[in-house]
Short mmCIF file of C-alpha atoms and ligand atoms in Angstrom, two decimals:
data_model
loop_
_atom_site.label_atom_id
_atom_site.label_comp_id
_atom_site.label_asym_id
_atom_site.label_seq_id
_atom_site.Cartn_x
_atom_site.Cartn_y
_atom_site.Cartn_z
CA UNK X 1 54.99 93.15 104.93
CA UNK X 2 54.16 91.93 101.46
CA UNK X 3 57.87 91.19 100.87
CA UNK X 4 57.99 89.12 104.07
CA UNK X 5 54.99 87.06 102.94
CA UNK X 6 56.64 86.40 99.62
CA UNK X 7 59.88 85.31 101.29
CA UNK X 8 58.00 82.95 103.62
CA UNK X 9 56.23 81.43 100.66
CA UNK X 10 59.54 81.00 98.80
CA UNK X 11 61.11 79.36 101.88
CA UNK X 12 58.19 76.96 102.11
CA UNK X 13 58.70 76.01 98.45
CA UNK X 14 62.44 75.51 98.98
CA UNK X 15 61.76 73.30 102.03
CA UNK X 16 59.49 71.21 99.84
CA UNK X 17 62.13 71.01 97.12
CA UNK X 18 64.94 69.83 99.42
CA UNK X 19 62.76 67.58 101.62
CA UNK X 20 63.64 64.40 99.72
CA UNK X 21 67.31 65.19 99.05
CA UNK X 22 68.57 63.92 102.40
CA UNK X 23 69.77 67.39 103.43
CA UNK X 24 67.79 70.17 105.01
CA UNK X 25 67.17 73.60 103.59
CA UNK X 26 69.30 75.26 106.25
CA UNK X 27 72.45 73.56 104.89
CA UNK X 28 71.66 74.81 101.39
CA UNK X 29 71.07 78.33 102.74
CA UNK X 30 74.53 78.21 104.37
CA UNK X 31 75.94 77.30 100.97
CA UNK X 32 74.18 80.28 99.43
CA UNK X 33 75.61 82.54 102.11
CA UNK X 34 79.20 81.48 101.45
CA UNK X 35 78.98 81.30 97.68
CA UNK X 36 81.03 83.88 95.73
CA UNK X 37 79.16 86.37 93.58
CA UNK X 38 79.19 85.27 89.96
CA UNK X 39 81.30 87.40 87.62
CA UNK X 40 81.00 87.82 83.87
CA UNK X 41 84.44 86.31 83.22
CA UNK X 42 83.72 83.19 85.27
CA UNK X 43 80.27 82.73 83.81
CA UNK X 44 81.48 82.57 80.20
CA UNK X 45 84.88 81.02 81.05
CA UNK X 46 86.57 83.93 79.39
CA UNK X 47 90.13 83.13 80.51
CA UNK X 48 89.83 79.60 79.11
CA UNK X 49 88.33 80.88 75.88
CA UNK X 50 91.11 83.41 75.36
CA UNK X 51 93.80 80.86 76.11
CA UNK X 52 92.83 78.62 73.22
CA UNK X 53 94.60 80.51 70.41
CA UNK X 54 97.99 78.83 70.24
CA UNK X 55 99.90 79.45 67.00
CA UNK X 56 102.50 76.95 65.81
CA UNK X 57 104.68 79.63 64.14
CA UNK X 58 105.71 83.26 64.71
CA UNK X 59 103.68 84.64 61.79
CA UNK X 60 101.15 87.10 63.31
CA UNK X 61 98.40 86.24 60.79
CA UNK X 62 98.31 82.63 61.97
CA UNK X 63 96.33 83.79 65.00
CA UNK X 64 93.65 85.22 62.71
CA UNK X 65 93.49 81.88 60.92
CA UNK X 66 93.10 79.94 64.18
CA UNK X 67 90.55 82.34 65.67
CA UNK X 68 88.35 82.48 62.61
CA UNK X 69 88.21 78.68 62.49
CA UNK X 70 87.25 78.65 66.16
CA UNK X 71 84.57 81.29 65.62
CA UNK X 72 83.18 79.22 62.75
CA UNK X 73 83.12 76.07 64.90
CA UNK X 74 81.12 77.97 67.55
CA UNK X 75 78.60 79.00 64.90
CA UNK X 76 78.47 75.39 63.70
CA UNK X 77 77.62 74.48 67.28
CA UNK X 78 74.81 77.05 67.32
CA UNK X 79 73.49 75.58 64.05
CA UNK X 80 73.57 72.05 65.48
CA UNK X 81 71.84 73.31 68.63
CA UNK X 82 68.84 74.40 66.54
CA UNK X 83 68.96 71.31 64.31
CA UNK X 84 68.83 68.99 67.33
CA UNK X 85 65.73 70.74 68.65
CA UNK X 86 64.06 70.33 65.27
CA UNK X 87 64.94 66.65 65.09
CA UNK X 88 63.66 66.07 68.65
CA UNK X 89 60.44 67.98 68.11
CA UNK X 90 57.57 65.55 67.53
CA UNK X 91 54.90 68.16 66.77
CA UNK X 92 53.92 69.28 63.28
CA UNK X 93 54.12 72.92 64.35
CA UNK X 94 55.14 74.71 61.16
CA UNK X 95 55.77 78.04 62.92
CA UNK X 96 58.29 76.37 65.21
CA UNK X 97 59.89 74.73 62.16
CA UNK X 98 60.20 78.08 60.35
CA UNK X 99 61.49 79.84 63.44
CA UNK X 100 64.32 77.34 63.89
CA UNK X 101 65.24 77.39 60.20
CA UNK X 102 65.41 81.18 60.31
CA UNK X 103 67.78 81.07 63.25
CA UNK X 104 70.02 78.62 61.40
CA UNK X 105 69.96 80.86 58.35
CA UNK X 106 70.89 83.90 60.42
CA UNK X 107 73.99 82.04 61.65
CA UNK X 108 74.93 81.13 58.09
CA UNK X 109 74.44 84.74 57.02
CA UNK X 110 77.05 85.80 59.58
CA UNK X 111 79.46 83.08 58.47
CA UNK X 112 79.07 83.89 54.80
CA UNK X 113 79.42 87.65 55.18
CA UNK X 114 82.38 87.38 57.56
CA UNK X 115 84.41 85.06 55.34
CA UNK X 116 86.13 88.16 53.94
CA UNK X 117 88.28 87.93 57.10
CA UNK X 118 89.86 84.85 55.51
CA UNK X 119 89.99 86.17 51.97
CA UNK X 120 91.21 89.72 52.47
CA UNK X 121 92.29 89.75 56.09
CA UNK X 122 95.55 87.82 55.89
CA UNK X 123 98.82 88.22 53.95
CA UNK X 124 99.22 85.52 51.33
CA UNK X 125 102.98 85.27 51.95
CA UNK X 126 102.45 84.59 55.65
CA UNK X 127 99.67 82.08 54.97
CA UNK X 128 101.78 80.05 52.54
CA UNK X 129 104.48 79.70 55.19
CA UNK X 130 102.63 79.06 58.45
CA UNK X 131 100.30 76.55 56.79
CA UNK X 132 103.30 74.24 56.36
CA UNK X 133 103.41 73.93 60.15
CA UNK X 134 99.89 72.52 60.31
CA UNK X 135 100.04 69.78 57.68
CA UNK X 136 98.02 67.57 57.26
CA UNK X 137 95.29 69.34 59.28
CA UNK X 138 92.49 70.85 57.18
CA UNK X 139 89.00 72.25 57.75
CA UNK X 140 88.07 69.10 55.85
CA UNK X 141 88.36 67.43 59.27
CA UNK X 142 85.60 69.55 60.82
CA UNK X 143 83.30 66.95 62.39
CA UNK X 144 80.60 69.52 63.15
CA UNK X 145 80.43 70.43 59.45
CA UNK X 146 79.69 66.77 58.68
CA UNK X 147 77.18 66.50 61.54
CA UNK X 148 75.21 69.47 60.22
CA UNK X 149 74.83 67.55 56.95
CA UNK X 150 73.74 64.36 58.71
CA UNK X 151 71.10 66.15 60.78
CA UNK X 152 69.83 67.95 57.69
CA UNK X 153 69.12 65.08 55.31
CA UNK X 154 69.25 61.33 54.69
CA UNK X 155 72.71 59.86 53.96
CA UNK X 156 71.51 58.82 50.48
CA UNK X 157 71.52 62.53 49.57
CA UNK X 158 75.15 62.86 50.68
CA UNK X 159 76.44 60.04 48.48
CA UNK X 160 78.88 61.27 45.84
CA UNK X 161 76.93 62.64 42.88
CA UNK X 162 78.52 60.18 40.43
CA UNK X 163 76.95 57.26 42.34
CA UNK X 164 73.92 58.86 43.99
CA UNK X 165 71.40 57.31 41.61
CA UNK X 166 72.60 53.83 42.59
CA UNK X 167 71.69 54.32 46.25
CA UNK X 168 68.53 54.86 48.25
CA UNK X 169 67.38 54.99 51.85
CA UNK X 170 66.92 51.21 51.61
CA UNK X 171 70.72 50.80 51.76
CA UNK X 172 72.38 50.38 55.14
CA UNK X 173 73.86 53.39 56.92
CA UNK X 174 77.30 51.74 56.73
CA UNK X 175 77.01 51.31 52.94
CA UNK X 176 75.81 54.84 52.38
CA UNK X 177 78.49 56.24 54.67
CA UNK X 178 81.20 54.42 52.73
CA UNK X 179 80.11 56.26 49.57
CA UNK X 180 79.67 59.70 51.10
CA UNK X 181 80.89 62.50 48.82
CA UNK X 182 83.77 63.77 50.95
CA UNK X 183 85.48 60.38 51.11
CA UNK X 184 85.71 60.31 47.36
CA UNK X 185 87.02 63.88 47.31
CA UNK X 186 89.95 62.84 49.51
CA UNK X 187 90.82 59.60 47.72
CA UNK X 188 93.27 59.32 44.84
CA UNK X 189 91.00 57.88 42.17
CA UNK X 190 93.76 56.16 40.21
CA UNK X 191 95.34 54.34 43.19
CA UNK X 192 92.35 54.22 45.57
CA UNK X 193 94.67 55.56 48.31
CA UNK X 194 93.02 57.79 50.93
CA UNK X 195 94.78 60.98 52.02
CA UNK X 196 96.27 61.02 55.52
CA UNK X 197 93.80 63.81 56.39
CA UNK X 198 90.90 61.50 55.57
CA UNK X 199 92.42 58.47 57.31
CA UNK X 200 92.91 60.45 60.53
CA UNK X 201 89.40 61.83 60.37
CA UNK X 202 87.83 58.42 59.78
CA UNK X 203 89.76 56.88 62.67
CA UNK X 204 88.65 59.60 65.06
CA UNK X 205 85.04 60.20 64.01
CA UNK X 206 83.55 57.25 62.07
CA UNK X 207 81.87 55.60 65.10
CA UNK X 208 80.35 58.90 66.19
CA UNK X 209 79.08 59.91 62.74
CA UNK X 210 77.57 56.44 62.13
CA UNK X 211 75.87 56.56 65.53
CA UNK X 212 74.32 59.96 64.75
CA UNK X 213 73.24 58.83 61.26
CA UNK X 214 71.48 55.81 62.79
CA UNK X 215 69.91 57.92 65.49
CA UNK X 216 68.40 60.40 63.00
CA UNK X 217 67.49 57.90 60.27
CA UNK X 218 63.99 58.97 59.15
CA UNK X 219 63.94 61.95 61.53
CA UNK X 220 66.31 64.40 59.83
CA UNK X 221 65.12 67.91 59.00
CA UNK X 222 64.25 66.73 55.49
CA UNK X 223 62.18 63.85 56.89
CA UNK X 224 60.41 66.30 59.16
CA UNK X 225 59.38 68.26 56.09
CA UNK X 226 58.37 65.12 54.14
CA UNK X 227 56.16 64.03 57.05
CA UNK X 228 54.03 67.19 57.01
CA UNK X 229 50.53 67.30 55.51
CA UNK X 230 50.16 68.34 51.87
CA UNK X 231 48.86 71.77 52.90
CA UNK X 232 51.67 72.37 55.40
CA UNK X 233 54.24 71.37 52.81
CA UNK X 234 53.02 74.16 50.55
CA UNK X 235 53.61 76.85 53.19
CA UNK X 236 55.56 79.49 51.24
CA UNK X 237 57.55 80.77 54.25
CA UNK X 238 58.60 77.23 55.11
CA UNK X 239 59.75 76.50 51.56
CA UNK X 240 61.63 79.81 51.44
CA UNK X 241 63.42 79.03 54.71
CA UNK X 242 64.33 75.51 53.56
CA UNK X 243 65.66 76.79 50.24
CA UNK X 244 67.63 79.51 51.99
CA UNK X 245 69.21 76.89 54.26
CA UNK X 246 70.10 74.65 51.32
CA UNK X 247 71.67 77.51 49.39
CA UNK X 248 73.46 78.93 52.45
CA UNK X 249 74.91 75.58 53.53
CA UNK X 250 75.61 74.06 50.11
CA UNK X 251 76.31 76.95 47.77
CA UNK X 252 76.98 80.33 49.37
CA UNK X 253 79.25 79.20 52.20
CA UNK X 254 81.14 77.01 49.72
CA UNK X 255 81.55 79.95 47.35
CA UNK X 256 83.05 82.20 50.00
CA UNK X 257 85.24 79.39 51.26
CA UNK X 258 86.38 78.59 47.77
CA UNK X 259 87.20 82.27 47.28
CA UNK X 260 89.84 81.83 49.99
CA UNK X 261 91.28 78.74 48.30
CA UNK X 262 91.59 80.72 45.06
CA UNK X 263 93.20 83.66 46.80
CA UNK X 264 95.90 81.62 48.54
CA UNK X 265 96.36 78.42 46.55
CA UNK X 266 95.90 79.43 42.92
CA UNK X 267 99.04 80.01 40.89
CA UNK X 268 99.53 80.86 37.24
CA UNK X 269 101.81 77.85 36.85
CA UNK X 270 99.95 74.98 38.52
CA UNK X 271 97.98 75.26 41.74
CA UNK X 272 99.43 74.89 45.23
CA UNK X 273 98.59 71.64 47.05
CA UNK X 274 95.98 71.95 49.79
CA UNK X 275 96.95 70.92 53.33
CA UNK X 276 94.29 68.20 53.20
CA UNK X 277 95.63 66.87 49.91
CA UNK X 278 92.44 67.04 47.83
CA UNK X 279 92.34 68.12 44.24
CA UNK X 280 90.60 71.20 45.63
CA UNK X 281 89.67 72.90 42.35
CA UNK X 282 87.63 69.87 41.36
CA UNK X 283 86.43 68.94 44.80
CA UNK X 284 85.23 72.21 46.33
CA UNK X 285 82.84 73.81 43.80
CA UNK X 286 79.18 73.31 44.77
CA UNK X 287 78.22 72.54 41.18
CA UNK X 288 80.56 69.52 41.28
CA UNK X 289 79.55 68.33 44.74
CA UNK X 290 75.85 68.94 44.10
CA UNK X 291 74.86 68.45 47.72
CA UNK X 292 71.16 69.26 48.11
CA UNK X 293 69.55 68.67 51.51
CA UNK X 294 65.91 68.94 50.40
CA UNK X 295 65.67 67.70 46.78
CA UNK X 296 61.86 67.46 46.70
CA UNK X 297 61.35 71.22 46.82
CA UNK X 298 63.19 71.92 43.56
CA UNK X 299 62.43 71.54 39.88
CA UNK X 300 64.56 69.25 37.72
CA UNK X 301 66.16 72.30 36.13
CA UNK X 302 67.04 73.86 39.46
CA UNK X 303 68.73 70.63 40.51
CA UNK X 304 70.66 70.37 37.25
CA UNK X 305 71.96 73.91 37.61
CA UNK X 306 72.83 73.65 41.32
CA UNK X 307 75.60 76.16 42.13
CA UNK X 308 76.47 76.43 38.44
CA UNK X 309 75.94 80.12 37.98
CA UNK X 310 78.87 81.01 40.18
CA UNK X 311 81.21 78.45 38.71
CA UNK X 312 80.50 79.76 35.22
CA UNK X 313 81.22 83.22 36.52
CA UNK X 314 84.45 82.15 38.22
CA UNK X 315 85.95 80.05 35.45
CA UNK X 316 84.41 81.71 32.37
CA UNK X 317 83.96 85.34 33.43
CA UNK X 318 82.97 86.42 29.91
CA UNK X 319 80.15 83.91 29.60
CA UNK X 320 76.71 85.27 30.49
CA UNK X 321 75.16 83.46 33.44
CA UNK X 322 71.58 84.49 32.60
C1 LIG A 1 92.60 80.76 54.07
C2 LIG A 1 91.52 80.11 54.38
C3 LIG A 1 91.16 78.75 53.89
C4 LIG A 1 91.67 78.03 52.85
C5 LIG A 1 92.74 78.44 51.84
C6 LIG A 1 90.97 76.76 52.83
C7 LIG A 1 91.21 75.75 51.92
C8 LIG A 1 90.55 74.54 51.90
C9 LIG A 1 90.79 73.48 50.95
C10 LIG A 1 91.81 73.54 49.82
C11 LIG A 1 89.97 72.46 51.24
C12 LIG A 1 89.86 71.10 50.53
C13 LIG A 1 90.36 70.02 51.43
C14 LIG A 1 91.86 69.98 51.50
O1 LIG A 1 92.46 69.38 50.60
O2 LIG A 1 92.44 70.53 52.45
C15 LIG A 1 89.17 72.86 52.38
C16 LIG A 1 88.17 72.11 52.94
C17 LIG A 1 87.37 72.55 53.97
N1 LIG A 1 87.57 73.68 54.74
FE1 LIG A 1 88.80 75.20 54.30
N2 LIG A 1 90.06 76.74 53.85
C18 LIG A 1 90.15 77.92 54.52
C19 LIG A 1 89.41 78.30 55.63
C20 LIG A 1 88.45 77.53 56.24
C21 LIG A 1 87.69 77.92 57.39
C22 LIG A 1 87.81 79.25 58.14
C23 LIG A 1 86.87 76.90 57.69
C24 LIG A 1 85.93 76.88 58.85
C25 LIG A 1 85.78 75.85 59.65
C26 LIG A 1 87.09 75.86 56.71
C27 LIG A 1 86.41 74.65 56.66
C28 LIG A 1 86.57 73.73 55.67
C29 LIG A 1 85.68 72.60 55.49
C30 LIG A 1 84.44 72.29 56.32
C31 LIG A 1 86.17 71.88 54.41
C32 LIG A 1 85.54 70.64 53.78
C33 LIG A 1 84.60 71.14 52.67
C34 LIG A 1 83.86 70.05 51.92
O3 LIG A 1 84.05 68.87 52.20
O4 LIG A 1 83.10 70.42 51.00
N3 LIG A 1 88.05 76.28 55.84
N4 LIG A 1 89.57 74.13 52.76
#
């Protein structure tokens, strides 16, 4: 009897809901009657997902390479999903802020710890051959990677370190974007010629990245922090979470990633060219890029030594890093 009452009440609510839609509830109930039961594989579009790994060569390890890039892009999407909620949130709720940062950090933790799949999980001989079939594609062209940076901090903090002091948030988005660090990394400094990888990326994504940068001007995650009260800004858990994000995104992921470049592209007699055509040994290390999303929370010394410890360790293994 109680069940019947509940069903009647639900029907009354449904009638109310569909009243203004131009169709009556009975038609919708017919639809419900004929609808197929939902399956797991349809819900997550499993067949589509598993059809997206299409190697360009016959080397078995190429599939690992494709899949791990795809997995990473999905995690980038999860990171952006949290970042967008932070940027949209107009409250000064510090717990919400910390909660979102922690989620982002947990995604980075997975990405950083799983990078061994790239470093140890493929045969170097296979890699060096199948990669020739994907020139000039490179992870350098990951638009989500660049979007994560744009949601995190003002463009002035993404200007190449050699010119960063000459720019500020007073400059236009277009000006700042022109001097962003990754453009310089993919430009031959003596001739000023951009790599094909960069040219393709700019053609495809410049309008979108500029639009996002304009949309989040003054509302990035860094701006959200800067806008908090003095007391909120001193919240130790918040500072820890922000620092963890900065180090995860701008040092630790880079270190693991760079480990793969060393494993596959380093040679005793001259290094192997990267598919994206950068001078990767100079471009990739975090201590050279010095990208810091939240500069205000660090001391001068911390900023000067950004990512340096690892580079010392990698290039001068006998030198103490303490
Ligand atoms: C064997 C594995 C890998 C190697 C050897 C490698 C190598 C490189 C190199 C040499 C560059 C410099 C740009 C260029 O000249 O191409 C680069 C950039 C990049 N790669 Fe990879 N990569 C690997 C895996 C990955 C994976 C799995 C991702 C995930 C999406 C990725 C994302 C990126 C990104 C985002 C950049 C730009 C980094 C920046 O601008 O600081 N890479 N990679």
